[in-house]
Short mmCIF file of C-alpha atoms in Angstrom, two decimals:
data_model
loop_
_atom_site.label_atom_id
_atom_site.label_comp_id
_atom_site.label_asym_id
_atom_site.label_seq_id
_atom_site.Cartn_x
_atom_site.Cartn_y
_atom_site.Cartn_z
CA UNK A 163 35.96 10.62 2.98
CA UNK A 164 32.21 10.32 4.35
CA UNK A 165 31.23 13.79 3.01
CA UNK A 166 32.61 12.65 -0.52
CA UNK A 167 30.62 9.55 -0.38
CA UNK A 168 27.58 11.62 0.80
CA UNK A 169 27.92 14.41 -1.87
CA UNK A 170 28.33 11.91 -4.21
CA UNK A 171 24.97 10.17 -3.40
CA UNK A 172 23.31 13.48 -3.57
CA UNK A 173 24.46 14.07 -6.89
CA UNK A 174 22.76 10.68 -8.29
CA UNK A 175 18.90 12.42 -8.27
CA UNK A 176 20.16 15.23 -10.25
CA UNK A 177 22.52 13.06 -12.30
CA UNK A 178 19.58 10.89 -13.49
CA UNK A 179 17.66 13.61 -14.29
CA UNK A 180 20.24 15.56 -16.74
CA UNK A 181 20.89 12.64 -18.46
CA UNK A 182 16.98 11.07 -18.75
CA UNK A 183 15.63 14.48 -19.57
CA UNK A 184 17.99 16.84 -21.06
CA UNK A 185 21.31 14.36 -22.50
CA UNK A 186 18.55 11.43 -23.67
CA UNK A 187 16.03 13.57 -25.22
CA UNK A 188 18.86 15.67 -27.45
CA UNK A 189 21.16 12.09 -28.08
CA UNK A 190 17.39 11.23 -29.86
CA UNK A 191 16.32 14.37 -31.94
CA UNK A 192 20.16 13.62 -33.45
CA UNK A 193 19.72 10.02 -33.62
CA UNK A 194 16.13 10.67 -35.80
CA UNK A 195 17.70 13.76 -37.60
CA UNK A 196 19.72 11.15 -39.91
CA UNK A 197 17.17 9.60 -41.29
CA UNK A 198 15.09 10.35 -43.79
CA UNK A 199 11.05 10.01 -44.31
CA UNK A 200 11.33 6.18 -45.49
CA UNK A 201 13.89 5.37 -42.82
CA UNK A 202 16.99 5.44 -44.71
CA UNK A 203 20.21 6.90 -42.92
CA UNK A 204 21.24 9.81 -44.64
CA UNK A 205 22.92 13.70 -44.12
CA UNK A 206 20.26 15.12 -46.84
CA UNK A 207 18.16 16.61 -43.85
CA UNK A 208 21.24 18.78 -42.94
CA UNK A 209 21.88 19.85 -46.59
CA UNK A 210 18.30 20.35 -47.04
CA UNK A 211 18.61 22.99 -43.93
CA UNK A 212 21.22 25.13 -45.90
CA UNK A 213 18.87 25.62 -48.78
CA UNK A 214 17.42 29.13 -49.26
CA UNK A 215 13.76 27.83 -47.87
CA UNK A 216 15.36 27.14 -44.58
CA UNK A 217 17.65 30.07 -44.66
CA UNK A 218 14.75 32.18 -44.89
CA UNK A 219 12.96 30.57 -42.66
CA UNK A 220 15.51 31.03 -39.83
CA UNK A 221 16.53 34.15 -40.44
CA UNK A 222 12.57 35.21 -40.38
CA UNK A 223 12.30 33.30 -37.17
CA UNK A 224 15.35 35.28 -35.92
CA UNK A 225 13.63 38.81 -36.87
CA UNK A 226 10.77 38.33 -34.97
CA UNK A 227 12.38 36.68 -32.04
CA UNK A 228 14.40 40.08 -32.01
CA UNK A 229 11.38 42.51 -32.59
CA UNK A 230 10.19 40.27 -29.64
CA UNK A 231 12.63 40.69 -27.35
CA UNK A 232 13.60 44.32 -28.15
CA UNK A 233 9.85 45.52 -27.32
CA UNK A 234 9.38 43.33 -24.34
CA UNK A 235 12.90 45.12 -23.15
CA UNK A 236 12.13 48.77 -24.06
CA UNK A 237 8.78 47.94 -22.13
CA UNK A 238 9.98 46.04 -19.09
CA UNK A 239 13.17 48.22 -17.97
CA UNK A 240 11.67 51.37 -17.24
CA UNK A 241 8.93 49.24 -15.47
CA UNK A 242 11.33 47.37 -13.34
CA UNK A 243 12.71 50.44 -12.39
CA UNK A 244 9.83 52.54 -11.76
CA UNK A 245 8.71 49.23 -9.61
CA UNK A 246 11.39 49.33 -7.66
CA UNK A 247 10.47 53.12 -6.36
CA UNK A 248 6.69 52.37 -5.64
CA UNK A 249 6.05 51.84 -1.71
CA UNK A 250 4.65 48.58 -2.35
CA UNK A 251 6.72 47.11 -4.90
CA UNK A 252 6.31 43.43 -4.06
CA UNK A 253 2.53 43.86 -4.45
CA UNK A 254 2.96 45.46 -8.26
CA UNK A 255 5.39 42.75 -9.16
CA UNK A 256 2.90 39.92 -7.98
CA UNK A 257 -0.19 41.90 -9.95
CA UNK A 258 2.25 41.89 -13.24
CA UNK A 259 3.61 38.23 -12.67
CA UNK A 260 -0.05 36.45 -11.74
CA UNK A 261 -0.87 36.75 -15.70
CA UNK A 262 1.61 34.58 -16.61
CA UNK A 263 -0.17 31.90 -13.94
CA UNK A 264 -2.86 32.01 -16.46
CA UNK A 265 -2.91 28.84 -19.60
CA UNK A 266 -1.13 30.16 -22.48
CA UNK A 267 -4.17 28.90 -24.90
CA UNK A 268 -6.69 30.95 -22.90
CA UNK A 269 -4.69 34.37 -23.49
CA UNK A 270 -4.31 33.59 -26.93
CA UNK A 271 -8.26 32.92 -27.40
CA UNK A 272 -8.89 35.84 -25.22
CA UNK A 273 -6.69 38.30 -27.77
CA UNK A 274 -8.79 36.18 -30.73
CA UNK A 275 -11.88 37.59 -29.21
CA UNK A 276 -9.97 40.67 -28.51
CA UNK A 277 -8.74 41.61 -31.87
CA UNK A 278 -11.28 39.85 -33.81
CA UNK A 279 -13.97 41.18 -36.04
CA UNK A 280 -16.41 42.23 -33.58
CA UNK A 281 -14.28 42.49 -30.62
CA UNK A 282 -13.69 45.73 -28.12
CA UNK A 283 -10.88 47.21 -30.66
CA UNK A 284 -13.02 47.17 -33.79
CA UNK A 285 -16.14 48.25 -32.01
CA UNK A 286 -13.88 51.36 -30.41
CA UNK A 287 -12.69 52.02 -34.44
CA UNK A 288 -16.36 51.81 -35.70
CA UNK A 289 -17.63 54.43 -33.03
CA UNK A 290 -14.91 57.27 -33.88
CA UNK A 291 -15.88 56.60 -37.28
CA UNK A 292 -12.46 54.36 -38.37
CA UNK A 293 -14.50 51.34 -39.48
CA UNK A 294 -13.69 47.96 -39.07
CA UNK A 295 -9.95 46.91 -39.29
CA UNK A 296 -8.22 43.62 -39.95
CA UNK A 297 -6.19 43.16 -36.54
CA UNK A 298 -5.95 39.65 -36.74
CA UNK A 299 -3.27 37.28 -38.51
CA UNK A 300 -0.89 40.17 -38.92
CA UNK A 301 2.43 40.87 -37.92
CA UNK A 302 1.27 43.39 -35.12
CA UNK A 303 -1.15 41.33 -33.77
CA UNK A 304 0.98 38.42 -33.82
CA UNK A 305 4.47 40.80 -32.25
CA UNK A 306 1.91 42.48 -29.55
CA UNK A 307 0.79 39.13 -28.02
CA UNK A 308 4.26 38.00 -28.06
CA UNK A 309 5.09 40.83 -25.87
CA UNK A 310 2.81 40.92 -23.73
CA UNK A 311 3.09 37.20 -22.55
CA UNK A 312 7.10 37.29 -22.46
CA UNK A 313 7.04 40.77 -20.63
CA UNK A 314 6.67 39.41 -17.11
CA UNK A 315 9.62 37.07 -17.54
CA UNK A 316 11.57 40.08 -18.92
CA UNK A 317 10.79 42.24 -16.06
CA UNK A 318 11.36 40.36 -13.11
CA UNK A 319 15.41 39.57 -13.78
CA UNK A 320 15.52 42.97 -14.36
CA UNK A 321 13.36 44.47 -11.01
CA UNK A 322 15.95 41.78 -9.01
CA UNK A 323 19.09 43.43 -10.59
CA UNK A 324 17.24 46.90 -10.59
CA UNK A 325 16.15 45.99 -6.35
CA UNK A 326 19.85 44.60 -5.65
CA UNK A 327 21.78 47.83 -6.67
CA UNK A 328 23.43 49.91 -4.10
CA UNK A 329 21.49 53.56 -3.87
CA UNK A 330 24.73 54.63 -2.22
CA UNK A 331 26.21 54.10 -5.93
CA UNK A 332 23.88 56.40 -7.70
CA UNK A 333 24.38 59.11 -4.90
CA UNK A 334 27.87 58.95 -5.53
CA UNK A 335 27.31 59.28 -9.52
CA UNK A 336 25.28 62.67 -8.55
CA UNK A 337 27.40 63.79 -5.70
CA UNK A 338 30.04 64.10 -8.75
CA UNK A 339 28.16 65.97 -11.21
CA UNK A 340 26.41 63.39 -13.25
CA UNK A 341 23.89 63.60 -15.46
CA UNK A 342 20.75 61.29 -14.95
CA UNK A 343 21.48 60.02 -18.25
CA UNK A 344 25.55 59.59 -17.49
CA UNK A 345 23.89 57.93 -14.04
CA UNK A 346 21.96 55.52 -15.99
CA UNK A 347 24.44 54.57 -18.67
CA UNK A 348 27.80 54.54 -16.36
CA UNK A 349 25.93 53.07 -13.26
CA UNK A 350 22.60 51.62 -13.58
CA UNK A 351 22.92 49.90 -17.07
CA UNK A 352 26.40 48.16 -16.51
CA UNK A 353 25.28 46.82 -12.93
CA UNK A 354 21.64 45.80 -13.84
CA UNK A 355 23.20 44.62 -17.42
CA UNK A 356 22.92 40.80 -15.81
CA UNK A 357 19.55 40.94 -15.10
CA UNK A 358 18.59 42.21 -18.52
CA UNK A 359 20.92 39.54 -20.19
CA UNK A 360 18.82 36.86 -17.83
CA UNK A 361 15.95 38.54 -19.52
CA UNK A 362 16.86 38.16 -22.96
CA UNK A 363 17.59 34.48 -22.47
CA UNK A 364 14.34 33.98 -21.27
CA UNK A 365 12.14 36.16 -24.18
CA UNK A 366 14.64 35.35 -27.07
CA UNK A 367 14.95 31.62 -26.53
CA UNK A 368 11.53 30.70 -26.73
CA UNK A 369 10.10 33.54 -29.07
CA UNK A 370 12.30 31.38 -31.84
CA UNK A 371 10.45 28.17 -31.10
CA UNK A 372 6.91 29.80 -30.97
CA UNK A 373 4.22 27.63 -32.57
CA UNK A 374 0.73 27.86 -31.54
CA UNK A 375 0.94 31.99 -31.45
CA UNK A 376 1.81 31.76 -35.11
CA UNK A 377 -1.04 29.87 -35.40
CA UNK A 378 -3.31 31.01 -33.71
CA UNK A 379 -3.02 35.25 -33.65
CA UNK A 380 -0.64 35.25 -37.27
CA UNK A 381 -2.58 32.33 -38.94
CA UNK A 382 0.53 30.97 -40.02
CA UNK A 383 1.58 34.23 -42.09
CA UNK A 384 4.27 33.76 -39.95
CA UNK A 385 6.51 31.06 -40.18
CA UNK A 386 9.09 30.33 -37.15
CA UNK A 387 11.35 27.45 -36.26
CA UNK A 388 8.77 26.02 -34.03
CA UNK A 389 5.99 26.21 -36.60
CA UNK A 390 8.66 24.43 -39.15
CA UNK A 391 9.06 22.00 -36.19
CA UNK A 392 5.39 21.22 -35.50
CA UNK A 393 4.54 20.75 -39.68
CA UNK A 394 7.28 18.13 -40.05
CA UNK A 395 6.30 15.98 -37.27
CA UNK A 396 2.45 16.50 -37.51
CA UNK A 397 1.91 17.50 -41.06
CA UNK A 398 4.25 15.94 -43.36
CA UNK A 399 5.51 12.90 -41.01
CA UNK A 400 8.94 13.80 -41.89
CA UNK A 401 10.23 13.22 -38.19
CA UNK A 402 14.10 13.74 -39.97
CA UNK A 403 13.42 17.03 -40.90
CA UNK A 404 11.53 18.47 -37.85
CA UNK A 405 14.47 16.67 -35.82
CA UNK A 406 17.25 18.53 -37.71
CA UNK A 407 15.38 21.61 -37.79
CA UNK A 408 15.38 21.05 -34.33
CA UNK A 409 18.68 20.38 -33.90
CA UNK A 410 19.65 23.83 -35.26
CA UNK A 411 17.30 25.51 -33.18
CA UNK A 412 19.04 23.46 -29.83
CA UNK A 413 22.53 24.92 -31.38
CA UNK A 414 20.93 28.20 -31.59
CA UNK A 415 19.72 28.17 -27.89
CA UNK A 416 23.30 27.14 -26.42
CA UNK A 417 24.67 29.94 -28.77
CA UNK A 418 22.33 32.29 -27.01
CA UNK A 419 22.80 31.52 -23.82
CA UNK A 420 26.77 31.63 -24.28
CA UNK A 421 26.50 34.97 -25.14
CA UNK A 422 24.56 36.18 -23.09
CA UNK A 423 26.01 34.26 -19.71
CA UNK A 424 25.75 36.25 -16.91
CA UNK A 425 29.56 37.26 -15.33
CA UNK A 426 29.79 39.15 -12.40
CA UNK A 427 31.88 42.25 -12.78
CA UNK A 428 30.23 44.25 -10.28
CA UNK A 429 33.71 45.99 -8.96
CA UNK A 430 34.97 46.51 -12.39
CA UNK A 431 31.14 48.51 -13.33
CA UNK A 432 31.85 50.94 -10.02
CA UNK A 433 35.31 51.58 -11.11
CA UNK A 434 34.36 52.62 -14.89
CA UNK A 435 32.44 55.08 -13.35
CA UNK A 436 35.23 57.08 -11.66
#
């Protein structure tokens, strides 16, 4: 009866903490998402999301958040695993991870400079005789510097799945008459397939609320939730709209993330490959 009483006192802290920052903070985007710019309760915010403007708008947001996600994935799995056969492989995941230590604004002012209209690139194109090139508030620039700030968080799920696998496993897979590629699609993929789910959460999530990138590197030629998100509250004042838009994009995340929960089937991955 004492250890009930004392695991329920332990849960209090963490209890108080869901419910002042995660339950309160949703309960009030909803509250202000049904109202409109004068005050007045109304549902015309959620109608106004199903219009084709909106529509658009997500689906764009979705595009890129894919693009994203799918580059920072091609990029980061075949680094996690080449990682994980170095000799100091704790070493090169620190060096890849101590970037992402760095403020998000300075990274993005440092690509500015970067891909700007004297930077390194443009002086490199005007040397072989390319000339200058707009880099800048484009899709690649915009995609590129995406990537490269989301891959750390892609690759270390991945090198911990990647690290955690059984080399016995693989052995086996060979010992039978495998190919590398049957090794890596019957064996590796399907027991590492948690850590790149874990990975996807963390690039797709966020690359659909990304704001000051768009900004910044795009110059708002590209439009995502987050930018929506940011022009309602700041721009127009229209806290209804940027809270239903927000709203959505909350919906979206929890959709996400229930797909791509993480289950652990490691016996049923060994015994597909027999």
């Amino acid at each position: 009866m004492q250890n009930k009483s004392t695991k329920a006192l332990y849960l209090i802290p963490y209890g108080a903490w869901i419910l002042l920052f995660v339950v309160a903070p949703i309960a009030l985007v909803v509250y202000y998402s049904l109202f409109d710019i004068h005050g007045d309760f109304t549902f015309s915010n959620y109608k106004a999301f199903f219009s084709s403007v909106y529509l658009e708008l997500t689906l764009s947001s979705f595009w890129y958040a894919f693009l994203i996600t799918l580059f920072s994935l091609l990029i980061s799995y075949p680094t996690a695993y080449f990682l994980t056969k170095t000799k100091h492989k704790q070493l090169w995941l620190l060096l890849i991870i101590i970037p992402s230590w760095i403020n998000l604004l300075l990274k993005t002012y440092a690509f500015i400079g970067i891909f700007g209209q004297y930077g390194p690139i443009n002086a490199f194109f005007a040397a072989i005789g390319i000339g200058s090139t707009q880099l800048l508030f484009t899709d690649f620039s915009f995609i590129f510097v995406s990537v490269y700030i989301f891959i750390p968080f892609m690759i270390l799920p991945i090198f911990n799945a990647i690290d955690r696998l059984n080399p016995a496993l693989i052995d086996a897979s060979r010992d039978l008459g495998a190919s590398p590629w049957t090794t890596f699609r019957r064996v590796i993929l399907p027991l590492t397939m948690n850590g790149v789910k874990s990975g996807i959460q963390v690039t797709f999530i966020p690359a659909l609320s990304l704001f000051m990138i768009t900004r910044l590197i795009a110059g708002n030629k590209v439009i995502t939730l987050g930018t929506a998100i940011e022009q309602q509250f700041l721009v127009t004042q229209n806290w209804g709209m940027g809270s239903t838009i927000a709203v959505f994009l909350i919906l979206f995340m929890f959709i996400i993330m229930l797909f791509t929960g993480q289950k652990e089937k490691g016996g049923a991955s060994v015994g597909k490959t027999k």
